[in-house]
Amino acid sequence: MTMFHFFNCAILTFGPHAVYYSATPLSEYDTLGTSVKAALVYLGTALVKLVCLATFLQVSENDGFDPYQEILKALIGFIDVAGLYFALTQLTHRNISQNHKFQAVGLGWAFADSVLHRLAPLWVGARGLEFTWDYILQGLEANANLVLSISLAALGSLIWLRKNKPKTLIPIIYACAGIVATMPSITSYLRRGLGWHFPEVVGFELFTSLVMAFISWQLFSACQRPSA
Amino acid sequence: MATSKNSGGLRQLLESTYSVIALLFILVACVELCDAAAAVDVYRLIQYDMSGTPFGSRFAALNHHASSLRFPPGADLSRTVLIIPLRELNVTFVREYITQKKPLGGLLFLLPEVLSFKQGGNKQVHEKGKMKKLLMELEQLLVHSNIPYPVYFAFENDDIDTVLADIKKNDAMGQPATATTGGYKLVIPIAEPKKVASPTITNIQGWLSGLKADEDANQLPTIAIVASYDTFGAAPALSWEVTAMEVALWLFLKWQGFSIFSTQTLRQEEAEELDLKVVLKHKKINISDPRVAWEHEQFSRLRVTAATLSGCPVAPELFEGTGGLFDGRQYVNETAIVRGVKLVAESLARHIYGHQGKSAQIFADESSLSVNPAYIRSWLNLLSQTPRVAPYLSKNDPFVMALKKELAGHADEVNVQHENLEGIFTFYDSTSARLNIYQVASVTFDLLLLLVLGSYLIMLFCFLVITTRGVDDLIGLFRRPPSRRVKTA
């Protein structure tokens, strides 16, 4: 159950990205380049975040929830949003419709995130003899993250790329974008402040990701009607 | 210029972060995470050859599933390790397994924590006598058998107790642990046991001379007090026999400035004064037998009068009474040792200085020459924490050096002799190791997981195709090949 388990957890963590790419029209329009560029932007953003965290954050001895540190982390987390903005607006894409652009960017973003944060622990840990549920939960978390990234990319494209939006929907769009962007802080609070265990946190993430995806889908289709 | 300085500083910062990240990745790739459920120190059963006949446990490496004594009857145990705590030990069961040569992956005996040297001190042991008897029986059985699988001893602690409780629960459900049913796996990564190259026995001799008067007709011949400091037990790493009263006595006598090298028989008068019963036993010696029952018989063969001080009425058999697993510090009665030391010292003193028959005690309790219990206690503590099986003590072992130094502090002359032990006995190394206990999932679990994941991905695929392209596209994916055939036809 060593390499076999690693293989199982790997397809749980990275499989959905491949499935998403092949199932949706993204593969037909050959948007792989966009996804790759978005992944590179994510790596750059991660580097900048690392530097900022190293400079500004203090390492606390206990694992409790420190509000000031968490606020600081959330502020640094907004660098993510800036990176996404850069990927959506500044990168030159081939003629891809907006619909597909945000999907490709979100996909590349989520894939880079999974590789950076989950591949190394998986390689080192899941191949060992000892069995834990951690790697399966990590895979589920990667799935939730994929959905959240695509939702955030959709909301981002609504905010920055679509000019004529119904006035009433604008605050909702911003609110949803804010919630999705601060998801890392929310999960950190749940884990440290409220003391939730990993399975519960992953369950919460899955649930919220589905809810936010549904809301963003509705918002996107609502915004599409005036232009159509 | 300011901007170039800034950009130079930024570049440096970026470079340092690159190196940090690279280092992190390398570290993560190389480090072996300790992921065992528990890691325990274990001690191997001794492995030796006597005149070519193999004895003891012949293997060291272990990589099998664990099972308790409640395994379902008829189960195949050739790839299972049986974990047997001492409380549940049934020596007849083990004897049956060994003598009938039933296949077994390995044996792990769990000794109560109180016997561990880390505990120290004099803890009260419940059912002391029963446990001691059980251990003695087990040890005799194991040391005299040839066992073709690894046998290890470990001390109970919380981790291993929880693991054992879990294993018992699984066994009670009728599922012995194998590759397909999960459970616990015991792994001891250790090399093949090799022969101990030229094992040596070290003899330490000290000489203290008395006053020499040339015309004195009553000059005493030299008195020799001989004591053995080594042990032999089932687990060489755990053999710290503490019936080394002799060693304590010997050291004490050096301290008081006695001379040695002579013959001596014990006097009963001195014994009565100290309320100890001494019985003199004469026994005929079989000169042709290479084995001697008592230590003094070696001297007697060379026509030197000798006696052995012992608590056993009958001579012990081979490897009996040499100190094994059951000989712990808490079984030693300090006051008895102090009394014994005093007895021998008194009788020696009276013999040497010619005070026979007088009732005055030379080593009276309150005098400056009295036996110091703290001294005896500190040496007993050291002895009870040092495993001393002779072939495994190197020439410069710290314990041997300590004995030599102590003797040198009180005697005039100290000699150290090394004797090679090759010939009849061959010993093998790998006496202690670290056991890793892993909780493993079965292969069926992973197969099931693969099935679930496969169906999940297929469902995800269908869902995405339906929502983004429409149901027709999904059906179209499966219908293309037939339509092509229709076209060509």
XYZ file of C-alpha atoms in Angstrom:
717
model
C 0.000 0.000 0.000
C 2.911 2.273 -0.483
C 3.237 3.248 -4.164
C -0.329 2.121 -4.720
C -1.611 4.467 -2.044
C 0.541 7.272 -3.400
C -0.927 6.671 -6.853
C -4.472 6.779 -5.467
C -3.898 10.005 -3.592
C -2.152 11.543 -6.603
C -5.061 10.890 -8.924
C -7.427 12.279 -6.306
C -5.338 15.436 -5.999
C -4.438 16.073 -9.640
C -6.979 14.038 -11.595
C -9.854 16.544 -11.479
C -7.681 19.213 -13.090
C -6.974 16.960 -16.051
C -10.613 15.882 -16.211
C -11.776 19.489 -16.140
C -9.476 20.418 -18.955
C -10.522 17.532 -21.162
C -14.241 17.598 -20.391
C -14.951 21.269 -20.954
C -14.456 23.087 -24.254
C -11.095 24.257 -22.962
C -9.416 21.382 -24.752
C -11.131 22.188 -27.996
C -9.921 25.750 -28.017
C -6.437 24.761 -26.941
C -6.241 27.020 -23.928
C -3.324 25.117 -22.394
C -1.011 28.068 -22.924
C -3.260 30.281 -20.838
C -3.331 27.787 -18.032
C 0.431 27.435 -18.061
C 0.885 31.201 -17.958
C -1.575 31.441 -15.083
C 0.368 28.747 -13.234
C 3.578 30.710 -13.635
C 1.886 33.863 -12.356
C 0.748 31.855 -9.342
C 4.306 30.762 -8.643
C 5.472 34.361 -8.804
C 2.682 35.425 -6.465
C 3.597 32.658 -4.035
C 7.182 33.866 -3.971
C 6.145 37.437 -3.229
C 3.835 36.209 -0.472
C 6.662 34.162 1.024
C 8.928 37.163 1.160
C 6.251 39.325 2.747
C 5.377 36.649 5.300
C 9.018 36.192 6.206
C 9.480 39.935 6.605
C 6.370 40.919 8.495
C 5.137 37.883 10.360
C 6.298 36.835 13.812
C 6.574 33.155 14.571
C 4.392 32.366 17.572
C 5.276 29.537 19.952
C 1.779 28.271 20.601
C -0.617 27.180 17.927
C -3.418 29.475 19.024
C -5.323 32.019 17.003
C -3.750 35.446 17.080
C -6.094 38.018 15.482
C -3.413 40.494 14.496
C -1.268 37.861 12.850
C -4.289 36.498 11.050
C -5.293 39.943 9.788
C -1.768 40.425 8.553
C -1.904 37.057 6.806
C -5.230 37.992 5.221
C -3.773 41.239 3.929
C -0.869 39.360 2.456
C -3.409 36.935 1.004
C -4.767 39.763 -1.091
C -1.566 39.571 -3.058
C -3.233 36.469 -4.491
C -6.025 38.628 -5.788
C -3.522 40.995 -7.338
C -1.823 38.060 -9.029
C -5.118 36.837 -10.389
C -5.877 40.321 -11.695
C -2.553 40.338 -13.459
C -3.205 36.920 -14.994
C -6.667 37.842 -16.160
C -6.033 41.277 -17.536
C -2.390 41.841 -18.301
C -1.349 38.581 -19.931
C -1.901 38.497 -23.655
C -4.181 35.652 -24.553
C -5.112 34.421 -27.936
C -8.662 35.005 -29.016
C -10.452 33.196 -26.259
C -13.849 34.173 -25.139
C -14.187 35.536 -21.648
C -16.077 32.467 -20.722
C -13.117 30.255 -21.378
C -10.483 32.679 -20.226
C -11.490 32.698 -16.611
C -11.825 28.919 -16.613
C -8.356 28.449 -18.049
C -6.823 30.928 -15.630
C -8.635 29.393 -12.654
C -7.537 25.914 -13.707
C -3.893 26.863 -14.077
C -4.008 28.702 -10.761
C -5.487 25.735 -8.902
C -3.100 23.270 -10.500
C -0.065 25.309 -9.496
C -1.448 25.607 -5.976
C -1.929 21.853 -5.678
C 1.524 21.076 -6.995
C 3.240 23.574 -4.729
C 1.445 22.725 -1.528
C 0.521 19.094 -1.872
C 2.927 17.242 -4.115
C 5.909 17.241 -1.764
C 4.033 15.995 1.343
C 2.370 13.378 -0.831
C 5.622 12.096 -2.259
C 7.345 11.903 1.093
C 4.485 10.701 3.214
C 2.089 8.571 1.222
C 4.809 6.153 0.145
C 5.577 5.125 3.727
C 4.270 2.033 5.449
C 2.164 3.856 8.004
C -1.388 4.566 6.895
C -3.163 7.835 7.646
C -6.253 9.435 6.242
C -4.396 12.724 5.815
C -3.473 12.314 2.179
C -6.993 11.424 1.094
C -8.277 14.483 2.955
C -5.604 16.567 1.304
C -6.833 15.363 -2.088
C -10.375 16.369 -1.245
C -9.067 19.748 -0.181
C -7.377 20.068 -3.574
C -10.723 19.422 -5.241
C -12.400 22.122 -3.160
C -9.562 24.456 -3.984
C -10.068 23.878 -7.703
C -13.704 24.878 -7.478
C -12.874 27.914 -5.361
C -10.155 29.055 -7.749
C -12.438 28.845 -10.731
C -15.159 30.735 -8.838
C -12.692 33.428 -7.853
C -11.475 33.690 -11.440
C -15.090 33.988 -12.622
C -15.862 36.747 -10.134
C -12.596 38.441 -10.983
C -13.363 38.422 -14.653
C -16.782 39.862 -13.839
C -15.216 42.641 -11.813
C -12.367 43.563 -14.132
C -13.268 42.416 -17.595
C -16.950 42.980 -17.892
C -17.878 46.604 -18.171
C -21.646 46.628 -18.241
C -22.961 44.890 -15.149
C -26.422 45.315 -13.619
C -26.002 47.827 -10.823
C -27.775 45.727 -8.228
C -25.439 42.804 -8.651
C -22.183 44.702 -8.174
C -22.113 44.634 -4.337
C -22.986 40.945 -4.360
C -20.158 40.253 -6.743
C -17.687 42.097 -4.568
C -18.970 40.417 -1.429
C -18.639 36.948 -2.914
C -15.193 37.752 -4.249
C -14.194 38.963 -0.799
C -15.413 35.768 0.848
C -13.644 33.520 -1.616
C -10.433 35.516 -1.360
C -10.372 35.264 2.418
C -11.081 31.519 2.522
C -7.565 30.695 3.752
C -8.007 32.964 6.762
C -11.416 31.502 7.498
C -10.102 27.933 7.462
C -7.132 28.948 9.590
C -9.500 30.476 12.133
C -11.596 27.324 12.157
C -8.597 25.132 12.702
C -6.847 27.194 15.340
C -9.476 29.374 16.933
C -12.313 26.882 17.094
C -10.133 23.782 17.169
C -11.752 21.934 14.298
C -10.022 18.803 13.086
C -8.781 18.311 9.569
C -11.745 16.229 8.285
C -14.221 18.834 9.511
C -12.273 21.664 7.918
C -12.114 19.799 4.604
C -15.861 19.159 4.777
C -16.487 22.832 5.345
C -14.238 23.748 2.431
C -16.030 21.348 0.092
C -19.410 22.677 1.108
C -18.451 26.336 0.747
C -16.754 25.738 -2.559
C -19.906 24.189 -4.017
C -22.056 27.004 -2.646
C -19.745 29.721 -3.945
C -19.473 27.994 -7.313
C -23.216 27.919 -7.624
C -23.535 31.582 -6.649
C -20.792 32.665 -9.062
C -22.395 30.631 -11.832
C -25.689 32.377 -11.251
C -24.013 35.782 -11.126
C -22.077 35.072 -14.310
C -25.108 33.982 -16.229
C -27.071 36.919 -14.841
C -24.404 39.296 -16.055
C -24.290 37.648 -19.435
C -27.874 38.361 -20.255
C -27.610 42.110 -20.945
C -24.717 41.670 -23.374
C -26.402 38.763 -25.164
C 21.929 55.621 -7.501
C 19.335 55.043 -4.863
C 17.301 52.989 -7.291
C 20.278 50.867 -8.275
C 21.002 50.276 -4.602
C 17.387 49.321 -4.063
C 17.335 46.995 -7.035
C 20.612 45.428 -5.880
C 19.109 44.844 -2.454
C 15.951 43.397 -3.972
C 17.968 41.098 -6.184
C 19.876 39.850 -3.153
C 16.628 39.248 -1.325
C 15.192 37.340 -4.250
C 18.338 35.259 -4.572
C 18.264 34.376 -0.900
C 14.623 33.345 -1.129
C 15.375 31.193 -4.176
C 18.098 29.409 -2.242
C 15.823 28.999 0.760
C 13.099 27.496 -1.371
C 15.563 25.226 -3.159
C 16.941 24.080 0.177
C 13.441 23.436 1.457
C 12.633 21.267 -1.542
C 15.850 19.308 -1.195
C 15.261 18.811 2.506
C 11.728 17.661 1.958
C 12.844 15.216 -0.697
C 15.624 13.717 1.383
C 14.269 13.584 4.882
C 12.842 10.298 6.037
C 9.838 11.134 8.100
C 9.368 8.966 11.150
C 5.895 7.804 10.547
C 5.649 4.723 12.736
C 2.814 4.273 15.183
C 5.419 3.401 17.801
C 9.165 2.844 17.973
C 10.461 0.666 20.789
C 13.879 -0.553 21.913
C 14.069 -4.307 21.640
C 16.725 -6.786 22.735
C 17.502 -9.960 20.849
C 17.763 -13.466 22.220
C 21.351 -14.634 22.417
C 22.707 -16.604 19.478
C 25.656 -18.886 20.048
C 27.254 -22.129 18.889
C 28.596 -24.591 21.406
C 31.012 -27.068 19.828
C 29.368 -26.444 16.500
C 25.777 -27.003 17.655
C 23.697 -23.880 17.078
C 21.585 -22.463 19.899
C 19.393 -19.451 20.371
C 17.610 -17.353 17.808
C 19.315 -17.595 14.418
C 17.809 -14.556 12.704
C 17.659 -10.854 13.454
C 15.773 -8.944 10.745
C 12.006 -8.768 11.076
C 9.313 -7.597 8.671
C 6.015 -9.310 9.452
C 2.518 -8.667 10.636
C 1.757 -8.809 14.335
C -0.650 -11.079 16.121
C -1.504 -11.769 19.737
C -2.076 -15.063 21.496
C -5.750 -14.957 20.603
C -5.177 -15.860 17.002
C -7.850 -18.024 15.383
C -6.882 -21.686 15.647
C -5.468 -23.147 12.493
C -4.235 -19.815 11.204
C -0.983 -19.782 9.266
C 1.571 -18.021 11.423
C 4.645 -18.479 9.250
C 4.609 -14.775 8.371
C 3.333 -13.478 11.700
C 5.060 -12.280 14.824
C 3.450 -13.353 18.085
C 3.462 -10.690 20.767
C 3.355 -12.333 24.194
C 3.305 -10.214 27.357
C 4.799 -11.968 30.356
C 1.496 -11.962 32.212
C -0.100 -14.181 29.571
C 2.887 -16.402 29.048
C 2.280 -20.100 28.969
C 5.668 -21.781 28.829
C 4.232 -25.108 27.689
C 2.714 -23.377 24.686
C 6.047 -21.843 23.720
C 7.861 -25.112 24.381
C 5.406 -26.905 22.128
C 6.011 -24.427 19.349
C 9.751 -24.683 19.628
C 10.143 -28.409 20.079
C 7.641 -29.277 17.371
C 9.331 -26.751 15.082
C 6.047 -25.124 14.098
C 6.579 -22.334 11.555
C 6.468 -18.862 13.012
C 7.540 -15.469 11.737
C 8.960 -14.320 15.052
C 8.396 -13.913 18.777
C 8.249 -10.756 20.822
C 8.117 -11.081 24.606
C 6.932 -8.080 26.573
C 8.526 -7.730 29.992
C 6.898 -5.652 32.711
C 8.257 -2.161 33.010
C 9.465 -2.742 36.540
C 12.240 -4.973 35.262
C 13.612 -2.238 33.056
C 16.890 -0.717 34.126
C 15.511 2.703 33.380
C 13.153 2.330 36.327
C 15.932 1.851 38.853
C 15.300 1.792 42.554
C 13.350 -0.712 44.536
C 9.851 -0.719 43.166
C 7.428 -3.139 44.661
C 6.651 -5.914 42.247
C 3.363 -7.699 42.607
C 3.493 -11.433 42.093
C 7.243 -11.162 42.126
C 7.825 -14.814 42.744
C 5.547 -16.086 40.008
C 7.014 -13.767 37.392
C 10.552 -14.660 38.375
C 9.804 -18.358 38.120
C 8.128 -17.902 34.722
C 11.045 -15.928 33.399
C 13.565 -18.454 34.621
C 11.687 -21.271 32.917
C 11.347 -19.317 29.694
C 14.966 -18.329 29.690
C 16.175 -21.884 30.198
C 13.923 -23.060 27.387
C 15.077 -20.403 24.944
C 18.782 -20.557 25.704
C 18.957 -24.300 25.120
C 16.908 -24.448 21.898
C 17.706 -23.786 18.292
C 15.094 -21.304 17.054
C 14.965 -20.542 13.314
C 13.238 -17.163 13.644
C 13.942 -13.900 15.488
C 13.102 -13.721 19.180
C 13.092 -10.339 20.859
C 12.408 -8.910 24.306
C 10.928 -5.492 24.951
C 9.661 -3.564 27.937
C 6.006 -2.627 28.122
C 5.073 0.982 27.732
C 1.927 2.912 26.841
C 2.465 2.855 23.077
C 3.005 -0.839 22.828
C 0.125 -1.544 25.227
C -2.344 0.324 23.023
C -1.008 -1.451 19.939
C -1.380 -4.831 21.635
C -4.926 -4.035 22.767
C -5.811 -3.113 19.182
C -4.279 -6.312 17.850
C -6.233 -8.372 20.372
C -9.434 -6.675 19.288
C -8.732 -7.448 15.645
C -7.864 -11.030 16.438
C -11.033 -11.456 18.426
C -12.978 -10.572 15.298
C -11.388 -13.540 13.653
C -9.208 -11.687 11.196
C -5.538 -12.512 11.412
C -3.395 -9.732 10.044
C -2.101 -10.351 6.553
C -1.352 -8.197 3.558
C -4.990 -8.127 2.524
C -6.600 -7.411 5.858
C -4.463 -4.629 7.264
C -3.389 -4.478 10.902
C 0.021 -3.782 12.359
C 3.391 -4.510 10.878
C 6.563 -4.965 12.927
C 9.758 -3.946 11.194
C 13.273 -4.272 12.567
C 15.781 -3.127 9.970
C 18.995 -4.792 11.072
C 21.809 -6.591 9.306
C 22.449 -10.324 9.416
C 24.028 -11.323 12.718
C 27.759 -11.866 12.403
C 30.139 -13.764 14.635
C 31.784 -11.723 17.335
C 35.392 -11.619 16.199
C 37.775 -13.052 18.812
C 35.734 -12.526 21.940
C 37.923 -11.980 24.964
C 37.521 -12.547 28.645
C 39.334 -10.072 30.822
C 40.795 -11.051 34.169
C 41.784 -8.355 36.582
C 44.298 -9.224 39.282
C 45.300 -7.109 42.181
C 48.090 -7.795 44.647
C 48.371 -6.279 48.055
C 51.293 -7.355 50.153
C 51.292 -7.507 53.916
C 54.177 -7.013 56.284
C 57.013 -9.404 55.439
C 58.916 -10.921 58.353
C 61.568 -13.356 57.180
C 61.827 -15.584 60.247
C 58.189 -15.656 61.110
C 57.128 -19.279 61.056
C 53.513 -18.303 61.305
C 53.571 -16.364 58.067
C 50.358 -16.926 56.268
C 50.263 -18.127 52.719
C 48.549 -15.780 50.259
C 44.804 -15.594 50.259
C 43.021 -15.369 46.949
C 39.527 -14.062 46.671
C 38.086 -14.747 43.277
C 34.887 -13.255 41.923
C 33.273 -13.341 38.525
C 31.762 -10.149 37.207
C 30.264 -11.386 33.988
C 26.834 -12.793 33.316
C 25.067 -14.965 30.797
C 21.425 -14.601 30.068
C 18.819 -14.981 27.403
C 19.189 -11.416 26.196
C 22.815 -10.307 26.369
C 21.833 -6.671 26.385
C 19.733 -7.268 29.484
C 22.036 -9.480 31.552
C 22.943 -7.436 34.554
C 23.080 -10.067 37.226
C 23.143 -8.620 40.653
C 24.148 -11.597 42.704
C 27.526 -10.002 42.375
C 27.888 -9.887 46.060
C 31.279 -11.310 45.439
C 32.327 -8.295 43.454
C 31.146 -5.929 46.139
C 32.905 -7.987 48.775
C 36.098 -8.064 46.783
C 36.148 -4.315 46.313
C 35.361 -3.700 49.943
C 38.220 -5.870 51.028
C 40.620 -3.956 48.839
C 39.405 -0.822 50.475
C 40.258 -2.098 53.869
C 43.745 -3.071 52.819
C 43.651 -6.795 52.765
C 46.085 -9.030 51.094
C 45.068 -11.904 48.970
C 46.377 -15.131 47.550
C 45.984 -17.955 49.972
C 43.561 -20.610 51.016
C 40.850 -20.081 53.441
C 38.021 -22.027 54.969
C 35.224 -20.282 56.698
C 34.826 -20.414 60.447
C 31.478 -21.014 61.941
C 32.069 -18.939 65.057
C 32.254 -15.682 63.233
C 29.158 -16.618 61.372
C 27.177 -17.151 64.553
C 28.164 -13.781 65.878
C 26.679 -12.160 62.824
C 23.545 -14.322 62.971
C 24.241 -16.036 59.693
C 24.161 -19.735 59.198
C 27.134 -21.116 57.375
C 27.275 -24.697 56.331
C 30.430 -26.297 55.137
C 29.848 -28.718 52.348
C 32.359 -31.178 51.068
C 31.860 -32.551 47.634
C 33.918 -34.953 45.582
C 35.169 -33.517 42.320
C 35.101 -35.398 39.073
C 38.507 -34.599 37.639
C 37.782 -35.878 34.174
C 34.700 -33.729 33.613
C 35.729 -30.581 31.702
C 32.897 -28.671 33.309
C 33.235 -27.782 36.967
C 30.224 -27.379 39.166
C 31.612 -24.851 41.572
C 34.173 -22.180 40.905
C 36.576 -23.397 43.571
C 36.946 -26.779 41.944
C 39.338 -25.352 39.365
C 41.695 -24.477 42.166
C 41.197 -27.764 43.910
C 42.394 -29.617 40.840
C 45.678 -27.816 41.163
C 45.887 -28.964 44.782
C 45.017 -25.549 46.183
C 42.488 -25.623 49.003
C 39.522 -23.558 48.036
C 35.890 -22.904 48.838
C 32.992 -21.165 47.180
C 30.616 -18.851 48.939
C 27.179 -19.324 47.527
C 23.537 -19.144 48.395
C 22.664 -22.208 46.319
C 22.708 -25.536 48.121
C 23.176 -27.500 44.895
C 25.548 -26.755 42.066
C 23.738 -24.987 39.223
C 23.472 -26.538 35.783
C 25.059 -25.077 32.689
C 24.040 -21.438 32.348
C 21.769 -21.592 35.328
C 22.243 -19.059 38.033
C 24.421 -16.903 35.837
C 22.062 -14.007 35.963
C 19.381 -13.541 33.369
C 16.325 -11.501 32.692
C 14.820 -12.065 36.099
C 17.800 -10.856 38.074
C 16.846 -7.299 38.619
C 18.039 -4.658 41.022
C 14.812 -4.815 42.962
C 15.328 -8.469 43.822
C 18.561 -7.704 45.625
C 18.513 -7.406 49.360
C 21.096 -4.782 50.202
C 21.244 -5.594 53.882
C 21.911 -9.242 53.106
C 24.830 -8.246 50.927
C 26.219 -5.933 53.574
C 25.956 -8.706 56.153
C 27.638 -11.193 53.868
C 30.456 -8.801 53.153
C 30.932 -8.202 56.855
C 30.968 -11.919 57.545
C 33.698 -12.683 55.053
C 35.708 -9.642 56.059
C 35.537 -10.528 59.766
C 36.529 -14.115 59.245
C 39.397 -13.172 56.962
C 40.640 -10.543 59.362
C 40.574 -12.882 62.293
C 42.385 -15.555 60.335
C 45.073 -13.222 59.083
C 45.705 -11.316 62.254
C 45.261 -14.316 64.496
C 42.225 -13.261 66.477
C 40.501 -16.633 66.332
C 38.279 -17.286 69.216
C 38.103 -13.689 70.372
C 34.760 -12.067 70.385
C 35.719 -8.549 69.421
C 34.482 -7.484 66.057
C 37.035 -5.827 63.863
C 34.498 -4.380 61.481
C 32.022 -3.265 64.103
C 29.133 -1.260 62.778
C 29.954 2.096 64.324
C 33.688 2.002 63.843
C 35.627 3.595 61.040
C 36.218 0.190 59.489
C 32.538 -0.635 59.167
C 31.009 -1.701 55.909
C 29.786 1.370 54.116
C 26.307 0.690 52.743
C 26.438 3.673 50.429
C 29.567 2.323 48.770
C 27.979 -1.089 48.308
C 24.795 0.523 47.031
C 26.541 2.645 44.426
C 28.422 -0.352 43.074
C 25.234 -2.423 43.048
C 23.520 0.329 41.091
C 26.294 0.356 38.537
C 26.285 -3.417 38.258
C 22.525 -3.556 37.843
C 22.625 -1.138 34.933
C 25.501 -2.649 32.971
C 24.933 -5.728 30.852
C 28.046 -7.890 31.298
C 27.965 -10.923 29.027
C 31.671 -11.650 28.619
C 31.987 -12.085 24.832
C 30.232 -8.775 24.266
C 32.576 -6.823 26.531
C 35.386 -5.415 24.486
C 38.967 -5.224 25.710
C 38.615 -1.605 26.727
C 35.060 -1.739 27.950
C 34.372 1.164 30.344
C 33.038 -1.180 33.013
C 36.189 -3.305 33.011
C 38.270 -0.161 33.112
C 36.252 1.111 36.053
C 36.833 -2.109 37.991
C 40.524 -1.954 37.222
C 40.766 1.660 38.326
C 38.956 0.968 41.590
C 41.230 -1.969 42.307
C 44.309 0.028 41.421
C 43.262 2.652 43.914
C 43.597 0.222 46.801
C 45.999 -2.517 45.733
C 49.728 -2.332 45.198
C 49.811 -3.904 41.802
C 47.134 -4.502 39.207
C 47.400 -6.797 36.195
C 44.911 -7.210 33.403
C 44.903 -10.440 31.438
C 42.996 -10.992 28.221
C 42.027 -14.527 27.305
C 40.618 -15.497 23.962
C 37.317 -17.289 24.050
C 37.519 -19.092 20.703
C 37.195 -22.811 20.646
C 34.072 -24.225 22.145
C 31.883 -21.154 22.012
C 30.996 -18.852 19.130
C 28.814 -15.837 19.783
C 26.916 -13.672 17.323
C 26.278 -9.959 17.548
C 23.182 -7.762 16.908
C 21.970 -7.810 20.478
C 19.690 -4.806 20.464
C 17.731 -2.893 17.871
C 14.881 -0.497 17.350
C 11.479 -1.909 16.467
C 9.120 0.139 14.325
C 5.425 -0.621 14.543
C 3.407 0.561 11.569
C -0.317 0.578 11.216
C -0.919 -0.577 7.680
C -3.993 -0.551 5.520
C -4.783 -3.583 3.501
C -4.444 -3.902 -0.249
C -8.196 -4.341 -0.548
C -8.665 -0.937 0.980
C -6.532 0.668 -1.679
C -8.280 -1.300 -4.429
C -11.606 -0.087 -3.126
C -10.260 3.434 -2.996
C -9.122 3.127 -6.612
C -12.581 1.988 -7.624
C -14.242 4.883 -5.835
C -11.829 7.415 -7.292
C -12.267 6.025 -10.784
C -16.023 6.305 -10.610
C -15.736 9.804 -9.111
C -13.556 11.012 -11.953
C -15.826 9.465 -14.567
C -18.850 11.098 -12.978
C -17.050 14.430 -12.831
C -16.175 14.095 -16.493
C -19.742 13.353 -17.512
C -21.074 16.179 -15.363
C -18.698 18.696 -16.884
C -19.410 17.575 -20.440
C -23.141 17.825 -19.853
C -23.021 21.261 -18.270
C -20.600 22.868 -20.663
C -21.242 21.156 -23.948
C -24.601 19.516 -23.531
C -25.889 15.987 -23.299
C -25.660 15.457 -27.050
C -21.934 15.886 -26.943
C -21.649 13.240 -24.268
C -23.618 10.774 -26.311
C -21.688 11.877 -29.335
C -18.449 10.877 -27.625
C -19.617 7.310 -27.595
C -21.243 7.306 -30.985
C -18.557 8.545 -33.274
C -16.973 5.285 -34.370
C -20.220 3.724 -35.673
C -21.129 6.864 -37.645
C -17.757 6.773 -39.436
C -18.373 3.228 -40.488
C -21.743 4.226 -41.835
C -20.116 6.982 -43.911
C -17.492 4.750 -45.470
C -20.052 2.057 -46.170
